[in-house]
Amino acid sequence: MAPQINPSILSADFSRLADEAKAVEGADWLHVDVMDNHFVPNLTLGVPVVESLSKATDTPLDCHLMIEDPDRWAPQYIEAGAGSVTFHVEAAAAPVRLAREIRAKGARASMALKPATPIEPYEDLLPELDMLLVMTVEPGFGGQAFLDIMLPKIRRTRQLIDKHGLELWLQVDGGVSAATIERCAEAGADVFVAGSAVYGAQDPAKAVAELRHLAEKATSAPGTGDGLVTGR
């Protein structure tokens, strides 16, 4: 699959979100971080803002729920206009049931793992998902430094996806930038959430294009695609 770039509006100017969404209309998805100040120590956007954003942009919304009780709240984000909804397995009471409900309501079902959460116990859940998110920072705040120790986990996750022959997107979120995206792509990620690397740039649309180019270059390099990081 061609690399996808998902700018995170967590790093955008909240006073002009409609304009900030339009500034990255060349992106594949617009990543919306939802935090409740319980599951993570921060409070951000909720259902009303997602509903407003869905009316302000044609870019599909990728909602990342960093909240308690996603089993209860996820359907509301689909009704608000989210095309993809990510729940944290650490917070979900019934992840299989929740993934099936998200799909039944017409959105892509995605499951996120915190850095310390291994992928292996959830191998049997992978067929129930459309995307799996490996966090490359501790969730809760933007602008954190990329955790290189997550690269082996990304590789292991890609190997499990390939083992089962799944058309499952592998997303990374946290510290993704021009300096780190190639390593993530080489390890097997194909969907990249970038916050400050996009909205901190003078030209966000150009930053999206540059990140896409770097990811494409990494995945087309000789020696990639075998589960190993090359040239690092």
Short mmCIF file of C-alpha atoms in Angstrom, two decimals:
data_model
loop_
_atom_site.label_atom_id
_atom_site.label_comp_id
_atom_site.label_asym_id
_atom_site.label_seq_id
_atom_site.Cartn_x
_atom_site.Cartn_y
_atom_site.Cartn_z
CA MET A 1 0.00 0.00 0.00
CA ALA A 2 1.18 3.52 -0.76
CA PRO A 3 2.15 5.49 2.37
CA GLN A 4 -0.55 7.66 3.87
CA ILE A 5 0.05 10.91 5.75
CA ASN A 6 -2.40 11.93 8.47
CA PRO A 7 -1.73 15.42 9.91
CA SER A 8 -2.73 15.71 13.56
CA ILE A 9 -4.82 18.77 14.39
CA LEU A 10 -3.55 18.52 17.96
CA SER A 11 -0.69 20.66 16.68
CA ALA A 12 -2.93 23.04 14.73
CA ASP A 13 -4.26 26.45 15.76
CA PHE A 14 -7.48 25.60 17.58
CA SER A 15 -8.87 29.10 17.00
CA ARG A 16 -9.03 28.44 13.24
CA LEU A 17 -9.50 24.71 12.81
CA ALA A 18 -11.47 24.97 9.56
CA ASP A 19 -8.62 26.89 7.92
CA GLU A 20 -6.04 24.49 9.37
CA ALA A 21 -7.98 21.53 7.92
CA LYS A 22 -8.05 23.19 4.49
CA ALA A 23 -4.29 23.80 4.68
CA VAL A 24 -3.63 20.05 4.46
CA GLU A 25 -6.28 18.95 1.99
CA GLY A 26 -3.62 16.96 0.12
CA ALA A 27 -3.37 14.63 3.11
CA ASP A 28 -5.04 11.21 3.19
CA TRP A 29 -6.81 11.67 6.51
CA LEU A 30 -7.06 14.33 9.19
CA HIS A 31 -6.06 12.84 12.55
CA VAL A 32 -8.18 14.00 15.48
CA ASP A 33 -6.87 13.28 18.98
CA VAL A 34 -9.66 12.90 21.53
CA MET A 35 -8.45 12.98 25.15
CA ASP A 36 -10.56 12.90 28.30
CA ASN A 37 -8.07 13.79 31.08
CA HIS A 38 -8.66 10.32 32.57
CA PHE A 39 -7.13 7.72 30.26
CA VAL A 40 -4.44 10.27 29.44
CA PRO A 41 -3.46 13.43 31.37
CA ASN A 42 -4.82 15.92 28.87
CA LEU A 43 -8.19 17.22 27.68
CA THR A 44 -8.84 18.01 24.03
CA LEU A 45 -11.61 17.72 21.47
CA GLY A 46 -14.98 16.00 21.68
CA VAL A 47 -17.95 15.02 19.54
CA PRO A 48 -19.17 18.58 18.72
CA VAL A 49 -15.77 19.61 17.31
CA VAL A 50 -15.53 16.42 15.24
CA GLU A 51 -19.00 17.10 13.84
CA SER A 52 -18.00 20.66 12.92
CA LEU A 53 -14.73 19.51 11.32
CA SER A 54 -16.52 16.93 9.21
CA LYS A 55 -18.57 19.73 7.69
CA ALA A 56 -15.55 21.99 7.15
CA THR A 57 -13.33 19.61 5.16
CA ASP A 58 -13.56 16.90 2.55
CA THR A 59 -10.55 15.13 4.08
CA PRO A 60 -11.84 12.08 5.98
CA LEU A 61 -11.45 12.14 9.75
CA ASP A 62 -9.33 9.61 11.63
CA CYS A 63 -10.41 9.85 15.28
CA HIS A 64 -8.01 8.52 17.89
CA LEU A 65 -9.91 7.98 21.14
CA MET A 66 -7.56 8.27 24.11
CA ILE A 67 -10.45 7.96 26.52
CA GLU A 68 -11.96 5.67 29.10
CA ASP A 69 -14.97 3.58 28.10
CA PRO A 70 -14.52 3.75 24.30
CA ASP A 71 -17.13 0.98 24.04
CA ARG A 72 -19.71 3.60 25.01
CA TRP A 73 -18.39 6.63 23.15
CA ALA A 74 -16.99 5.34 19.85
CA PRO A 75 -20.37 5.13 18.05
CA GLN A 76 -20.99 8.82 18.69
CA TYR A 77 -17.84 9.77 16.81
CA ILE A 78 -18.99 7.79 13.80
CA GLU A 79 -22.33 9.60 13.89
CA ALA A 80 -20.39 12.88 14.10
CA GLY A 81 -18.61 12.07 10.84
CA ALA A 82 -15.49 10.05 11.63
CA GLY A 83 -14.46 7.69 8.84
CA SER A 84 -12.02 5.79 11.05
CA VAL A 85 -12.19 5.31 14.81
CA THR A 86 -9.27 4.10 16.91
CA PHE A 87 -9.80 2.79 20.43
CA HIS A 88 -7.10 1.81 22.91
CA VAL A 89 -7.09 -1.88 23.77
CA GLU A 90 -6.00 -0.92 27.30
CA ALA A 91 -9.31 0.94 27.77
CA ALA A 92 -11.77 -1.23 25.85
CA ALA A 93 -13.94 -3.68 27.78
CA ALA A 94 -14.76 -5.81 24.74
CA PRO A 95 -12.41 -4.97 21.85
CA VAL A 96 -13.78 -7.52 19.39
CA ARG A 97 -17.35 -6.44 19.95
CA LEU A 98 -16.35 -2.79 19.69
CA ALA A 99 -14.41 -3.31 16.44
CA ARG A 100 -17.40 -5.11 14.93
CA GLU A 101 -19.76 -2.33 16.02
CA ILE A 102 -17.52 0.34 14.48
CA ARG A 103 -17.44 -1.56 11.21
CA ALA A 104 -21.19 -2.18 11.29
CA LYS A 105 -21.78 1.56 11.59
CA GLY A 106 -19.73 2.18 8.45
CA ALA A 107 -16.34 3.32 9.79
CA ARG A 108 -12.91 1.71 9.73
CA ALA A 109 -12.09 -0.04 13.01
CA SER A 110 -8.65 0.59 14.49
CA MET A 111 -6.99 -0.52 17.72
CA ALA A 112 -4.14 1.33 19.43
CA LEU A 113 -1.36 0.03 21.65
CA LYS A 114 0.58 2.10 24.15
CA PRO A 115 4.38 1.73 23.97
CA ALA A 116 4.48 -0.84 26.79
CA THR A 117 1.62 -2.94 25.41
CA PRO A 118 2.86 -5.91 23.34
CA ILE A 119 1.18 -6.89 20.09
CA GLU A 120 1.49 -10.66 20.50
CA PRO A 121 -1.46 -11.23 22.90
CA TYR A 122 -3.77 -9.60 20.34
CA GLU A 123 -2.73 -11.58 17.27
CA ASP A 124 -6.11 -13.31 17.07
CA LEU A 125 -7.89 -9.93 17.04
CA LEU A 126 -6.14 -8.65 13.92
CA PRO A 127 -8.73 -9.97 11.42
CA GLU A 128 -11.37 -7.87 13.21
CA LEU A 129 -9.49 -4.64 12.45
CA ASP A 130 -8.89 -2.33 9.50
CA MET A 131 -5.89 -0.61 11.11
CA LEU A 132 -3.57 -1.08 14.05
CA LEU A 133 -1.86 1.89 15.70
CA VAL A 134 1.50 1.47 17.39
CA MET A 135 2.12 4.50 19.59
CA THR A 136 5.69 5.75 19.25
CA VAL A 137 5.35 8.07 22.26
CA GLU A 138 3.32 7.85 25.46
CA PRO A 139 -0.16 9.08 24.53
CA GLY A 140 -1.42 12.34 25.97
CA PHE A 141 0.67 15.18 24.57
CA GLY A 142 1.93 16.37 21.21
CA GLY A 143 5.50 17.35 20.44
CA GLN A 144 7.17 14.39 22.17
CA ALA A 145 10.38 12.81 20.92
CA PHE A 146 10.08 9.62 18.88
CA LEU A 147 10.81 6.41 20.80
CA ASP A 148 13.28 4.40 18.71
CA ILE A 149 12.69 1.38 20.92
CA MET A 150 9.28 1.00 19.20
CA LEU A 151 10.86 0.06 15.86
CA PRO A 152 11.19 -3.67 16.74
CA LYS A 153 7.53 -3.67 17.79
CA ILE A 154 6.53 -2.14 14.45
CA ARG A 155 8.50 -4.86 12.67
CA ARG A 156 6.90 -7.63 14.74
CA THR A 157 3.45 -6.21 14.06
CA ARG A 158 4.10 -6.08 10.32
CA GLN A 159 5.30 -9.68 10.41
CA LEU A 160 2.07 -10.79 12.14
CA ILE A 161 -0.05 -8.90 9.60
CA ASP A 162 1.83 -10.52 6.73
CA LYS A 163 1.68 -13.94 8.40
CA HIS A 164 -2.11 -13.85 8.27
CA GLY A 165 -2.28 -12.23 4.82
CA LEU A 166 -4.32 -9.30 6.11
CA GLU A 167 -5.01 -6.01 4.35
CA LEU A 168 -4.49 -4.23 7.64
CA TRP A 169 -3.03 -0.74 7.77
CA LEU A 170 -0.21 -0.20 10.27
CA GLN A 171 -0.21 3.32 11.70
CA VAL A 172 2.42 5.05 13.84
CA ASP A 173 1.77 8.14 15.94
CA GLY A 174 4.24 10.18 17.96
CA GLY A 175 7.37 12.06 16.98
CA VAL A 176 6.90 11.31 13.28
CA SER A 177 8.94 13.81 11.25
CA ALA A 178 11.32 14.05 8.31
CA ALA A 179 14.00 12.67 10.64
CA THR A 180 12.03 9.57 11.71
CA ILE A 181 9.48 8.65 9.05
CA GLU A 182 11.90 6.61 6.94
CA ARG A 183 12.76 4.37 9.89
CA CYS A 184 9.07 3.79 10.54
CA ALA A 185 8.40 2.99 6.88
CA GLU A 186 11.35 0.62 6.68
CA ALA A 187 10.05 -1.18 9.78
CA GLY A 188 6.68 -1.76 8.10
CA ALA A 189 4.39 1.17 8.93
CA ASP A 190 2.30 2.58 6.09
CA VAL A 191 0.13 5.22 7.81
CA PHE A 192 1.90 8.11 9.51
CA VAL A 193 0.44 10.63 11.96
CA ALA A 194 2.44 13.86 11.99
CA GLY A 195 1.59 16.85 14.14
CA SER A 196 4.24 19.50 14.68
CA ALA A 197 6.17 18.27 11.62
CA VAL A 198 3.22 19.44 9.51
CA TYR A 199 1.59 22.29 11.41
CA GLY A 200 4.90 23.64 12.67
CA ALA A 201 6.09 24.04 9.08
CA GLN A 202 5.76 27.28 7.14
CA ASP A 203 3.84 25.42 4.43
CA PRO A 204 1.83 22.50 5.90
CA ALA A 205 0.80 21.16 2.49
CA LYS A 206 4.43 21.06 1.35
CA ALA A 207 5.39 19.30 4.59
CA VAL A 208 2.77 16.60 3.90
CA ALA A 209 4.18 16.08 0.40
CA GLU A 210 7.75 15.89 1.70
CA LEU A 211 6.84 13.32 4.35
CA ARG A 212 5.03 11.23 1.75
CA HIS A 213 8.08 11.36 -0.52
CA LEU A 214 10.39 10.21 2.29
CA ALA A 215 8.10 7.31 3.20
CA GLU A 216 7.81 6.25 -0.44
CA LYS A 217 11.57 6.44 -0.87
CA ALA A 218 12.12 4.27 2.22
CA THR A 219 9.67 1.57 1.15
CA SER A 220 11.03 1.40 -2.39
CA ALA A 221 14.67 1.10 -1.30
CA PRO A 222 16.44 -2.24 -1.93
CA GLY A 223 16.27 -4.54 1.08
CA THR A 224 12.99 -3.22 2.45
CA GLY A 225 9.87 -5.29 2.80
CA ASP A 226 11.65 -8.14 4.57
CA GLY A 227 10.83 -6.99 8.08
CA LEU A 228 14.27 -5.49 8.63
CA VAL A 229 15.35 -1.89 9.07
CA THR A 230 17.98 -1.11 6.47
CA GLY A 231 20.58 1.59 6.35
CA ARG A 232 20.12 2.54 10.03
#
